Coordinates of C-alpha atoms in Angstrom, one line a residue:
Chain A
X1 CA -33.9 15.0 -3.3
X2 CA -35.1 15.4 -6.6
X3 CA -33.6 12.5 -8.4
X4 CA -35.2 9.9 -6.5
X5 CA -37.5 9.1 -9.1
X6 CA -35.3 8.4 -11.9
X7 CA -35.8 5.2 -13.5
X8 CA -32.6 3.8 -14.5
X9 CA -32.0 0.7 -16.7
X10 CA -28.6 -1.1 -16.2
X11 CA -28.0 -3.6 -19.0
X12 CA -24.8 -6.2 -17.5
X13 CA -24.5 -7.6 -14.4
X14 CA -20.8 -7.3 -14.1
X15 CA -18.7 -5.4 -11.8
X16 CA -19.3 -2.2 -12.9
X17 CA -22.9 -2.7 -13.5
X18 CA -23.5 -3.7 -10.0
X19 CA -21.1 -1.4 -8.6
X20 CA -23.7 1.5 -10.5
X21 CA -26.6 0.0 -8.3
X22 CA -24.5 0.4 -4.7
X23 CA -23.1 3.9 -6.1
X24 CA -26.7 5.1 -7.1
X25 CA -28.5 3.5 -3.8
X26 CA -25.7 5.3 -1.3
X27 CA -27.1 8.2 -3.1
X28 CA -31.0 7.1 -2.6
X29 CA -31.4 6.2 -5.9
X30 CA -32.7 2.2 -7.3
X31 CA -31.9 0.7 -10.3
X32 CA -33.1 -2.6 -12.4
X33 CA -30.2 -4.6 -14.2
X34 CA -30.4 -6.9 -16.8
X35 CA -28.1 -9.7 -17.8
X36 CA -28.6 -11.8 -20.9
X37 CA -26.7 -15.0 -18.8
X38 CA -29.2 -17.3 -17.2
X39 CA -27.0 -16.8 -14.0
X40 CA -23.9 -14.8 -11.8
X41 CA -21.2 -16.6 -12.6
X42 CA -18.0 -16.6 -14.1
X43 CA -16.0 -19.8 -14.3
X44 CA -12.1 -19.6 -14.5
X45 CA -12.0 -15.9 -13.6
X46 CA -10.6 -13.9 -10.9
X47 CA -10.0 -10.3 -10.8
X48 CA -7.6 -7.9 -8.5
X49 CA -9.3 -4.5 -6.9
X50 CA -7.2 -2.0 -6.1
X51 CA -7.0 1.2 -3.9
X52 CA -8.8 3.2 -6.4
X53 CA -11.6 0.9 -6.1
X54 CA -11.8 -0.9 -2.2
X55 CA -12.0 3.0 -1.1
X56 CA -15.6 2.9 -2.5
X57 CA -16.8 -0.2 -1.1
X58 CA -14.6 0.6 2.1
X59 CA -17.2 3.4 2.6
X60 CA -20.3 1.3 1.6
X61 CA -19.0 -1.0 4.4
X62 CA -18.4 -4.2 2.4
X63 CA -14.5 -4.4 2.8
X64 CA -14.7 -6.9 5.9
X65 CA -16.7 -9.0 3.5
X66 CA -14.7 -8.6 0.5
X67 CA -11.2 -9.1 1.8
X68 CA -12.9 -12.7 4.2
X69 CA -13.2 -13.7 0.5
X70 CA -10.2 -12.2 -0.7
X71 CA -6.0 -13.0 -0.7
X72 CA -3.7 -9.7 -0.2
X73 CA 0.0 -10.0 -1.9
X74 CA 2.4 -10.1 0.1
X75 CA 4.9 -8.5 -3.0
X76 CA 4.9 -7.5 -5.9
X77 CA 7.2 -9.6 -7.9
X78 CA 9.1 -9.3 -11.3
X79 CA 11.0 -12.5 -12.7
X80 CA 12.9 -14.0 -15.4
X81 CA 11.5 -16.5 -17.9
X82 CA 13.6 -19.0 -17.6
X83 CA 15.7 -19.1 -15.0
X84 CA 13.3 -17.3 -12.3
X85 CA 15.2 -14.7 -10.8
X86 CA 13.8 -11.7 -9.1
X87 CA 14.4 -8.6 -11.4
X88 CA 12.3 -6.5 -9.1
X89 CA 10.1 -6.8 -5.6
X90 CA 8.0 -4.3 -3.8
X91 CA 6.2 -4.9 -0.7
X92 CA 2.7 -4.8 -0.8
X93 CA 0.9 -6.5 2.5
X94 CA 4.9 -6.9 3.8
X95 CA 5.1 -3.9 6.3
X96 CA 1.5 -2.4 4.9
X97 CA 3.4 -0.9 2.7
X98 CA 0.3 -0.5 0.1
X99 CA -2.7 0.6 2.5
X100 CA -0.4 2.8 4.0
X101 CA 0.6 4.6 1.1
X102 CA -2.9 4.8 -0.7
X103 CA -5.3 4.1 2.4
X104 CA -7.0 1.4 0.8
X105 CA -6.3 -2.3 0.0
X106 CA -4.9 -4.4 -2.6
X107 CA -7.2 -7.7 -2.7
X108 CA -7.2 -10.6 -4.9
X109 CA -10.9 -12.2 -5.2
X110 CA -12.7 -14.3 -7.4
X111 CA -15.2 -13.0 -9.4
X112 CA -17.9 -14.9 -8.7
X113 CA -17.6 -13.9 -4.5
X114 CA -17.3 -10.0 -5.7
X115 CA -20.7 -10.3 -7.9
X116 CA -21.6 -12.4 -4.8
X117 CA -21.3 -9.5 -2.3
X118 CA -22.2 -7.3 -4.3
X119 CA -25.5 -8.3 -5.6
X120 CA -26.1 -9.7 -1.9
X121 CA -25.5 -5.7 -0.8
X122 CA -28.7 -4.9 -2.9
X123 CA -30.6 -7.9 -2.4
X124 CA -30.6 -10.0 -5.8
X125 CA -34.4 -9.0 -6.7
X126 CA -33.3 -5.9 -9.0
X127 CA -31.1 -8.3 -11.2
X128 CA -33.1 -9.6 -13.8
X129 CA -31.6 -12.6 -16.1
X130 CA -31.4 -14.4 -19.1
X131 CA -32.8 -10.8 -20.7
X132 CA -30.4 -10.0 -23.8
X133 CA -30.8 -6.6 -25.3
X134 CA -32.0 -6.4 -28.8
X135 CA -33.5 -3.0 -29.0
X136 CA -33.2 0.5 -27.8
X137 CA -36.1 2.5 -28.8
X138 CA -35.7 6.8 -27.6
X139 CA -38.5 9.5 -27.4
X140 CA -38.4 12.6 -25.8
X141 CA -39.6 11.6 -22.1
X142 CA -38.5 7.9 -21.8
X143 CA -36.6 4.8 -23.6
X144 CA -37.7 1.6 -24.1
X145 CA -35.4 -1.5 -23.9
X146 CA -36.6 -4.5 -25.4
X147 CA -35.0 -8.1 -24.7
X148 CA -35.4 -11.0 -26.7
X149 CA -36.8 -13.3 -24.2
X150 CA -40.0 -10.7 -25.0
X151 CA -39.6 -8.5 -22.0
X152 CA -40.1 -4.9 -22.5
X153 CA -39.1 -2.4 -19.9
X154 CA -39.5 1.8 -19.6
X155 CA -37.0 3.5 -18.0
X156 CA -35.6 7.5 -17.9
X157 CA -32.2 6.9 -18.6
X158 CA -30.2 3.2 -19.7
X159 CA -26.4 2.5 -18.8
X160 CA -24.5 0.5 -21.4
X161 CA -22.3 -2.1 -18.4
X162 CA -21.8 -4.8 -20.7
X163 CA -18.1 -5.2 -21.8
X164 CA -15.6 -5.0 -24.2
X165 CA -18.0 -6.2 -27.1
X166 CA -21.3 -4.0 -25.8
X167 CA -24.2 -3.9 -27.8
X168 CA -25.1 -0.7 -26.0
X169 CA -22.0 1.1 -27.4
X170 CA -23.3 0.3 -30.8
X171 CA -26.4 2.4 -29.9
X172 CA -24.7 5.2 -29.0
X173 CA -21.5 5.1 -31.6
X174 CA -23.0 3.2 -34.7
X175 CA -20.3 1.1 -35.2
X176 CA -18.3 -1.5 -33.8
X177 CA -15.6 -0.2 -31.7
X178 CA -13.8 -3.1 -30.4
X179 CA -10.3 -3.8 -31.5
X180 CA -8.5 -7.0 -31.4
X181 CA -5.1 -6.5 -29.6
X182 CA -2.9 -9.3 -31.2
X183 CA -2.7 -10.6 -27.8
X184 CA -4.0 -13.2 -26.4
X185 CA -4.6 -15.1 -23.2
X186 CA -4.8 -18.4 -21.4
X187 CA -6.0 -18.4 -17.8
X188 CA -7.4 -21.0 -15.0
X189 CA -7.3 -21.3 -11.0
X190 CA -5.0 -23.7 -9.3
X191 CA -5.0 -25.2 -6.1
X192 CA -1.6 -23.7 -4.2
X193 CA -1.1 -27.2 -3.3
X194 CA -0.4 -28.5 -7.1
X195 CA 2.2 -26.4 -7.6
X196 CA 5.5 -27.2 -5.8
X197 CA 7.5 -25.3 -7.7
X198 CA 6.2 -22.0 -6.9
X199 CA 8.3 -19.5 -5.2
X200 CA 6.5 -17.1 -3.0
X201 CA 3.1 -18.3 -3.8
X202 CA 1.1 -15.6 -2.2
X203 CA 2.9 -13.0 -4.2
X204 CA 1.5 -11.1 -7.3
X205 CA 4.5 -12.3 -9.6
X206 CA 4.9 -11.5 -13.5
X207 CA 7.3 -13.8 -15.4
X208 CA 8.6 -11.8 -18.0
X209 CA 9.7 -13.4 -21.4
X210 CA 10.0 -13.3 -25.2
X211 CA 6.5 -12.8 -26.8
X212 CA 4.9 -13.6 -23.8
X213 CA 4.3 -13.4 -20.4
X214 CA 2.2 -14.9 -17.3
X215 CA 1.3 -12.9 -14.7
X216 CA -0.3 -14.8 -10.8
X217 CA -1.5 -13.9 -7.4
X218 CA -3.6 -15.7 -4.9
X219 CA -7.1 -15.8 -4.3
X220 CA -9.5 -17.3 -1.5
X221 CA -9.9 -16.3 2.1
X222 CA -6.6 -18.5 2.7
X223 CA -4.7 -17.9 -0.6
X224 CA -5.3 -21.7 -1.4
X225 CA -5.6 -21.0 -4.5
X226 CA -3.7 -19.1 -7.7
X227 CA -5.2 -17.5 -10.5
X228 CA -3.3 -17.1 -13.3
X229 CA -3.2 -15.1 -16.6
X230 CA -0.5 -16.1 -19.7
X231 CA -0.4 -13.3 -22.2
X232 CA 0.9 -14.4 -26.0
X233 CA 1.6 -12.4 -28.8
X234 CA -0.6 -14.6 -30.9
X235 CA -2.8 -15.4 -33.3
X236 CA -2.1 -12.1 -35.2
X237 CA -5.9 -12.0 -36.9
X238 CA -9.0 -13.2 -34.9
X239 CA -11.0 -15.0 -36.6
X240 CA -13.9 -15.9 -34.0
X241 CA -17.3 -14.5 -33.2
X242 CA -16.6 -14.7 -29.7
X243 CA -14.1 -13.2 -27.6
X244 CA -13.2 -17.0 -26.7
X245 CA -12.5 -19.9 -28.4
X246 CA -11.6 -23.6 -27.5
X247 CA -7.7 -24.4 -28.5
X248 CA -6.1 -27.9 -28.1
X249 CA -5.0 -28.9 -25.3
X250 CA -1.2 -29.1 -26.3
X251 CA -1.3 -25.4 -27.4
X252 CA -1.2 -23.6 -24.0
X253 CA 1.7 -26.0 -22.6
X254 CA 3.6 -25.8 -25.9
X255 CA 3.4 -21.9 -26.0
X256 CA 5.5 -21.8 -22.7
X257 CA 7.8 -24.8 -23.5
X258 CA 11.2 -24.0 -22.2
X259 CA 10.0 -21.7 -19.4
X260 CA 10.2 -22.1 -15.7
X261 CA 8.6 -25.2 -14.1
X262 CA 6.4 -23.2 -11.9
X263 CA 5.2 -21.4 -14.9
X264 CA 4.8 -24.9 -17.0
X265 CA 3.5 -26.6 -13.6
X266 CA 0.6 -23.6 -13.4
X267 CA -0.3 -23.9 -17.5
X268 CA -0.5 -27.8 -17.2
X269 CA -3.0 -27.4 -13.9
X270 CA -5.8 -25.6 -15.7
X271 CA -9.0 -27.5 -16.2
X272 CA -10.1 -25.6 -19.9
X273 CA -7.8 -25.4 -22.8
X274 CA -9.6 -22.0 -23.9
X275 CA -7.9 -18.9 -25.5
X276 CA -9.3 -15.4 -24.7
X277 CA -9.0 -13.0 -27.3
X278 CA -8.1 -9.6 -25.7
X279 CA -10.0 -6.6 -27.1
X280 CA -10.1 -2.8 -26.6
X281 CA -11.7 -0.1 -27.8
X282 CA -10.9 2.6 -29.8
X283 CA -10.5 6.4 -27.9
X284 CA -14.5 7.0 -28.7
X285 CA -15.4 10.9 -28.5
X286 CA -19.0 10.1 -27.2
X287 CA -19.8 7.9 -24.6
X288 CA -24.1 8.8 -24.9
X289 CA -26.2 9.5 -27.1
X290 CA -29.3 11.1 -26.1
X291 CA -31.0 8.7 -22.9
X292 CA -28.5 6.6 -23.1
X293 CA -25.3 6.2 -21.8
X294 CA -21.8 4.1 -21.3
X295 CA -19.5 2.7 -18.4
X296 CA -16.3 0.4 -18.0
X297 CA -15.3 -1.9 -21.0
X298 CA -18.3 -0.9 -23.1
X299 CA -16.7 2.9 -23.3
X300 CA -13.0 1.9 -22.8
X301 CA -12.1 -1.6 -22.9
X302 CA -8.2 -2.3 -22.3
X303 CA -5.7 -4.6 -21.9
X304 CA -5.5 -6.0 -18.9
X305 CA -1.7 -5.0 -18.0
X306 CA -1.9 -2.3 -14.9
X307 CA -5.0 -4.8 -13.5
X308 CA -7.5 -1.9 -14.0
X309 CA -10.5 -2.8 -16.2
X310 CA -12.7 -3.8 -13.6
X311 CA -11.2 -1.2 -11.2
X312 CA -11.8 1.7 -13.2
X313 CA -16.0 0.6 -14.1
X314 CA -16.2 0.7 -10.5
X315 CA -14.4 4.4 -10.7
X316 CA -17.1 5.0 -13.8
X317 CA -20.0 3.8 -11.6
X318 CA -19.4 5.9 -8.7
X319 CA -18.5 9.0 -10.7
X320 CA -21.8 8.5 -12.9
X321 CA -24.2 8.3 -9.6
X322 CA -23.0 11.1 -8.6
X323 CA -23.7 13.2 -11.8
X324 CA -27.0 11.4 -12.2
X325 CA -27.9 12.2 -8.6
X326 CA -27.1 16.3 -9.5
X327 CA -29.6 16.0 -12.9
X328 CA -32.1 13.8 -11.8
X329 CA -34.8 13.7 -14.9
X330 CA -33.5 17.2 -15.6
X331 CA -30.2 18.1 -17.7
X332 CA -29.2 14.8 -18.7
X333 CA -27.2 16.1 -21.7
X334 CA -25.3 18.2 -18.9
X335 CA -24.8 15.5 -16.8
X336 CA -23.6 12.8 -19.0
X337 CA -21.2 15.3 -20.7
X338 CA -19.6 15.8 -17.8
X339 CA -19.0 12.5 -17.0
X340 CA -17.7 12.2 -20.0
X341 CA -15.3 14.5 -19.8
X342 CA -13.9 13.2 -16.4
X343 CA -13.9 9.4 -17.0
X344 CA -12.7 9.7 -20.9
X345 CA -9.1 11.8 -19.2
X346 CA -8.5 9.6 -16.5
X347 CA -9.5 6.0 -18.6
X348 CA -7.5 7.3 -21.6
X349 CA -4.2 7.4 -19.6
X350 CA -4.8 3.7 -18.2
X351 CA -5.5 2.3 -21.4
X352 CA -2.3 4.4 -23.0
X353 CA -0.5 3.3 -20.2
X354 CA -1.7 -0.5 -20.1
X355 CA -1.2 -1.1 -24.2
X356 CA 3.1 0.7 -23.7
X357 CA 3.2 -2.1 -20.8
X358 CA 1.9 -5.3 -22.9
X359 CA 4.9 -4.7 -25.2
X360 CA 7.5 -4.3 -22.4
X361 CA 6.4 -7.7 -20.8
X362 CA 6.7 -9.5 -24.2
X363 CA 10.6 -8.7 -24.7
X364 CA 13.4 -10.8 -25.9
X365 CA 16.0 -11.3 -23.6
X366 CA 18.8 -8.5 -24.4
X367 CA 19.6 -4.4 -24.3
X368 CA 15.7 -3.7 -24.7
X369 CA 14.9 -6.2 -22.1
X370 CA 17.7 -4.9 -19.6
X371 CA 16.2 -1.5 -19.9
X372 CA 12.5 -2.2 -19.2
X373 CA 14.2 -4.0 -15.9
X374 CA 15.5 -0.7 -14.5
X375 CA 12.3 0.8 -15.2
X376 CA 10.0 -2.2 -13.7
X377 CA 12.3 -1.2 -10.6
X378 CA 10.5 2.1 -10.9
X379 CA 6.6 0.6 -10.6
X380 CA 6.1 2.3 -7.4
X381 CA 7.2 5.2 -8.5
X382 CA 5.8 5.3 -11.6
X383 CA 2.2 3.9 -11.2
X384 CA 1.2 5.2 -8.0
X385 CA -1.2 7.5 -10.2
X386 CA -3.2 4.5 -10.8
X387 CA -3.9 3.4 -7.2
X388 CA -4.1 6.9 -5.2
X389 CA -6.8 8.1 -7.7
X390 CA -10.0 8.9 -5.3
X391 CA -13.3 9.2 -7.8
X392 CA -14.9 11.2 -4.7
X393 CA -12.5 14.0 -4.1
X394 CA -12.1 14.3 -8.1
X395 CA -15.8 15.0 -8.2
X396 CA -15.3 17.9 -5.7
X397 CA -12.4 19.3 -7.6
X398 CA -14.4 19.8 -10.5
X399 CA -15.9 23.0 -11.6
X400 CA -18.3 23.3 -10.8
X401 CA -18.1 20.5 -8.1
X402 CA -19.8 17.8 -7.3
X403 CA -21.1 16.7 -4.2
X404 CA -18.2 14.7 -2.9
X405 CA -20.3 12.3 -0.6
X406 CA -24.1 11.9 0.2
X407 CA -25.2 14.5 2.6
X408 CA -21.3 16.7 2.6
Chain B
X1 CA -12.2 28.1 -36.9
X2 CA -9.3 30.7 -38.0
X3 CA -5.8 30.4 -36.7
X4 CA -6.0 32.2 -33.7
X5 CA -9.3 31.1 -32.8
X6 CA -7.6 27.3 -32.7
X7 CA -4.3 28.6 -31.2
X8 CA -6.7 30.8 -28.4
X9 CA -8.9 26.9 -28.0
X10 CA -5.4 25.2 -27.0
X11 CA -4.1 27.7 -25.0
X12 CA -7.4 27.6 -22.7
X13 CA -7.0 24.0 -22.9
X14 CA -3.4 24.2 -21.3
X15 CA -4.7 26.9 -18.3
X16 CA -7.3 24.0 -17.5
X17 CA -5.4 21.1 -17.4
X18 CA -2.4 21.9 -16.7
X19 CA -2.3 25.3 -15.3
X20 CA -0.4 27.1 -17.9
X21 CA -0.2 30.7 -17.7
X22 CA -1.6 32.1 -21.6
X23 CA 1.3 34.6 -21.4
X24 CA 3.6 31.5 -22.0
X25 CA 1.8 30.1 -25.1
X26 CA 3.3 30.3 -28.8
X27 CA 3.4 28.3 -31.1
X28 CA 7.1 27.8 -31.2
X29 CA 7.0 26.6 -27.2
X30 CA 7.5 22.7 -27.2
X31 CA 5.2 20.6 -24.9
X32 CA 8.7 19.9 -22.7
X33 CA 9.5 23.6 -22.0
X34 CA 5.7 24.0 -20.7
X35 CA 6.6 20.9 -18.3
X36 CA 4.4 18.9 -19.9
X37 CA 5.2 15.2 -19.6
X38 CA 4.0 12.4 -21.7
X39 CA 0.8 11.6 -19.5
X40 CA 0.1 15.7 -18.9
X41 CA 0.2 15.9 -22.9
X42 CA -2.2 12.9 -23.1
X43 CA -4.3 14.6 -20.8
X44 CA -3.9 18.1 -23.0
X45 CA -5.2 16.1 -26.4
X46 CA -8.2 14.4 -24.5
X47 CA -9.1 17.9 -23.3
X48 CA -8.5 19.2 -26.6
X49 CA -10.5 16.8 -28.5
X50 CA -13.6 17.5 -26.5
X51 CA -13.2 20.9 -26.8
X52 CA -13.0 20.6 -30.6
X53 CA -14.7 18.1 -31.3
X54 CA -12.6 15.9 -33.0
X55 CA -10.0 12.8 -32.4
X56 CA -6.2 12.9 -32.1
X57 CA -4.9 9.1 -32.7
X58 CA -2.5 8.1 -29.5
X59 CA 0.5 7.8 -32.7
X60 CA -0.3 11.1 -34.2
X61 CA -0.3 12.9 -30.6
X62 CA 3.2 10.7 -30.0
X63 CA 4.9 12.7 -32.7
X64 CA 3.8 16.3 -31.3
X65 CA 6.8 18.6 -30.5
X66 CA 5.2 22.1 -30.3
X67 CA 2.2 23.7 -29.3
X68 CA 1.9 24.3 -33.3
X69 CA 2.3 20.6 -33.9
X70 CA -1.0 20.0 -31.7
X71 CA -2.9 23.4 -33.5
X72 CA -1.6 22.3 -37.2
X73 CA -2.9 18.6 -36.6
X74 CA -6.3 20.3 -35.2
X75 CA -6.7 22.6 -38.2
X76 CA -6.1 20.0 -41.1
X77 CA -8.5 16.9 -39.1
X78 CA -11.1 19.7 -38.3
X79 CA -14.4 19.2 -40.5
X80 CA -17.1 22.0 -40.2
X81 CA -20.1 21.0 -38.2
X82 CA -23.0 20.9 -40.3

């Protein structure tokens, strides 16, 4: 193969960066990543793969791993504010309704036991931490990445994996693409066991209600435990370096006072009182720039509504491998071009389709709100595009194709 | 770019994504009679801005009716490469 000396540079260590290192290594390629955090983890956080995603690491053989680790809804669940009531279910796990349909699971997982497995796939000694980027330097055979802890690495080509606010994007773009939504978010883990009030606990549930909304689901080989994520239409301006910043501890309760006590019960149980500032990023018409390219948040950050940042960097990884695996150190501009043009079609939709949803969740009770109820009854029907997306065979529909899987 | 050349760019753009036969472009045609759907559409202006070059804003791509909306909006945001 001629690509197996390419020397690629990963900077992030989150799920789509090390998702890059399995896709590229199923294709015999290696990789070196670098993380500017001292280690692999993320308190608080927990994220949902779907189909689109667990067929990849299905094939890599990690699912048996992932789902021990994992919780699988047993419905997807809409409900009132206030009052609780179902507006909409769909089976998920019930019946296998959702591996049936899209021949892949639906797992809930924290995040730290996904970098976990994923890292442990590879062994950990191509992650390299507590290296934060400071300088990209470009000639015409190699780049140079510089970190401020003084380490200087070479490398053919460097991938741009770290997030919504991606230093690596600012490369390639020259500005600062990142957009603050207006929305924000509260979020923590509970024990199953703290909240009584919960019905259906092992569901993924959305409680729907004016200017807001908090959306659940289990994690944990068990499902004893619930991650949750409460979505506000506030502040309007943000006004913070970071994309978090410490609240006090009255404002999270008092920003769901009159809701239902399962939803009040879940917002009283988290540990932090932290507010995350939920940022996208503008349609960008490049996603590389000579050596150097981008993947997941860093070239499409969006809100978090259809569950499919993290899903679609893992679509990004696996799609770039295999268009670096065609090139090797040969036609990079054709290479990257093309991935661009794949992964900017499919990620625009999401991203369209995610920022239409935030306002539907956030409705006032009324006409409007009796509307989008009909049309949550629908999500099957309407989303399924999402889910039965397969990043292999949309490689081998492309013209010219790409090899669909190592060795076809 | 002339006219036709931008109207000819679009119409290749629709045969790729969507498989639209040429014969069935005008400018006059809306995006609905070619069966085009919000998320098709969407998928038409990504193609088109790669293919010019350019960036369609998700509200200004909202508001197209026609196939001339989408070839009017191209011709007044395009900017000659230097």
């Amino acid at each position: 193969m001629v690509a197996t000396d390419l020397r690629v540079a990963i900077i992030g260590a989150g799920i789509g960066g090390l998702s890059l290192v399995l896709a590229l290594r199923e294709r015999g390629l290696t990789a070196e990543v670098y993380e500017q955090a001292p280690e692999l983890t993320e308190i608080g956080a927990a994220i949902a793969l779907s189909a689109n995603a667990t067929r990849e690491y299905a094939r890599l053989g990690l699912l048996d791993e992932l789902t021990a680790a994992s919780t699988i809804p047993t419905e997807l669940i809409y409900r009132q504010w206030r009052d609780g009531s179902r507006i909409a279910a769909h089976p998920v796990h019930n019946d296998n309704t959702y591996v049936s349909r899209f021949g892949a699971p639906y797992l809930g997982i924290h995040r730290a036991d996904l970098q976990k497995s994923l890292s442990g796939a590879f062994g950990v000694k191509n992650v390299h931490l507590g290296c934060r980027l400071v300088n990209i330097i470009e000639d015409n055979n190699s780049v140079v990445v510089e970190f401020a802890n003084g380490r200087v690495e070479h490398a053919d080509i460097v991938v741009g994996a770290d997030g919504v606010r991606s230093t690596v994007r600012r490369w390639v773009t020259g500005a600062d693409d990142a957009v603050y939504s207006g929305t924000s978010a509260f979020r923590g883990i509970v024990p199953t066991d703290n909240l009584p009030s919960l019905p259906d606990p092992h569901a993924i549930q959305f409680w729907m209600g004016p200017d807001a909304h908090l959306l659940h689901y289990a994690i944990g080989g068990n499902g004893e435990l619930v991650n949750f994520f409460a979505v506000v239409d506030t502040p309007r301006i943000w006004m913070h370096d970071s994309t978090v910043a410490d609240v006090h501890e009255d404002v999270p309760v008092a920003s769901f006072r009159g809701w239902h006590p399962a939803v009040t019960e879940m917002i009283r149980a988290a540990e932090s009182p932290i507010r995350w500032g939920l940022f996208t990023v503008r349609p960008l018409l490049r996603w590389y720039r000579g050596r150097v390219v981008i993947l997941g948040d860093a070239a499409h950050g969006m809100l978090p509504h259809h569950g499919q940042g993290a899903n679609t960097s893992i679509e990004d990884a696996f799609a770039l491998a295999a268009f670096l695996t065609e090139s090797g150190r040969g036609d990079l501009e054709t290479a990257f071009s093309r991935y661009q043009t794949m992964r900017r079609a499919r990620t625009r939709k999401i991203q369209r389709s995610s920022l239409v949803t935030s306002s539907l969740l956030h409705l006032p009770d009324g006409p409007a709100a009796l509307a989008r109820n009909q049309k949550v009854a629908r999500v099957p029907q309407d989303f399924g595009w999402i889910h039965e997306y397969d990043v292999q065979r949309a490689l081998a529909a492309l013209t010219p194709p790409v090899a669909a899987r190592p060795g076809d | 770019m002339s006219h036709d050349e931008t109207l000819a760019g679009i119409t290749e753009v629709l045969g790729a994504v969507a498989s639209i036969n040429p014969s069935d472009v005008t400018p006059e045609k809306t995006l609905a009679e070619l069966g085009l759907d919000s998320m098709t559409t969407l998928e038409v202006v990504v193609a088109a801005e790669d293919r010019f070059g350019l960036l369609i804003p998700d509200d200004e791509s909202a508001r197209f009716r026609t196939v001339g909306d989408l070839v009017h909006y191209i011709e007044q945001a395009a900017v000659p490469v230097p």
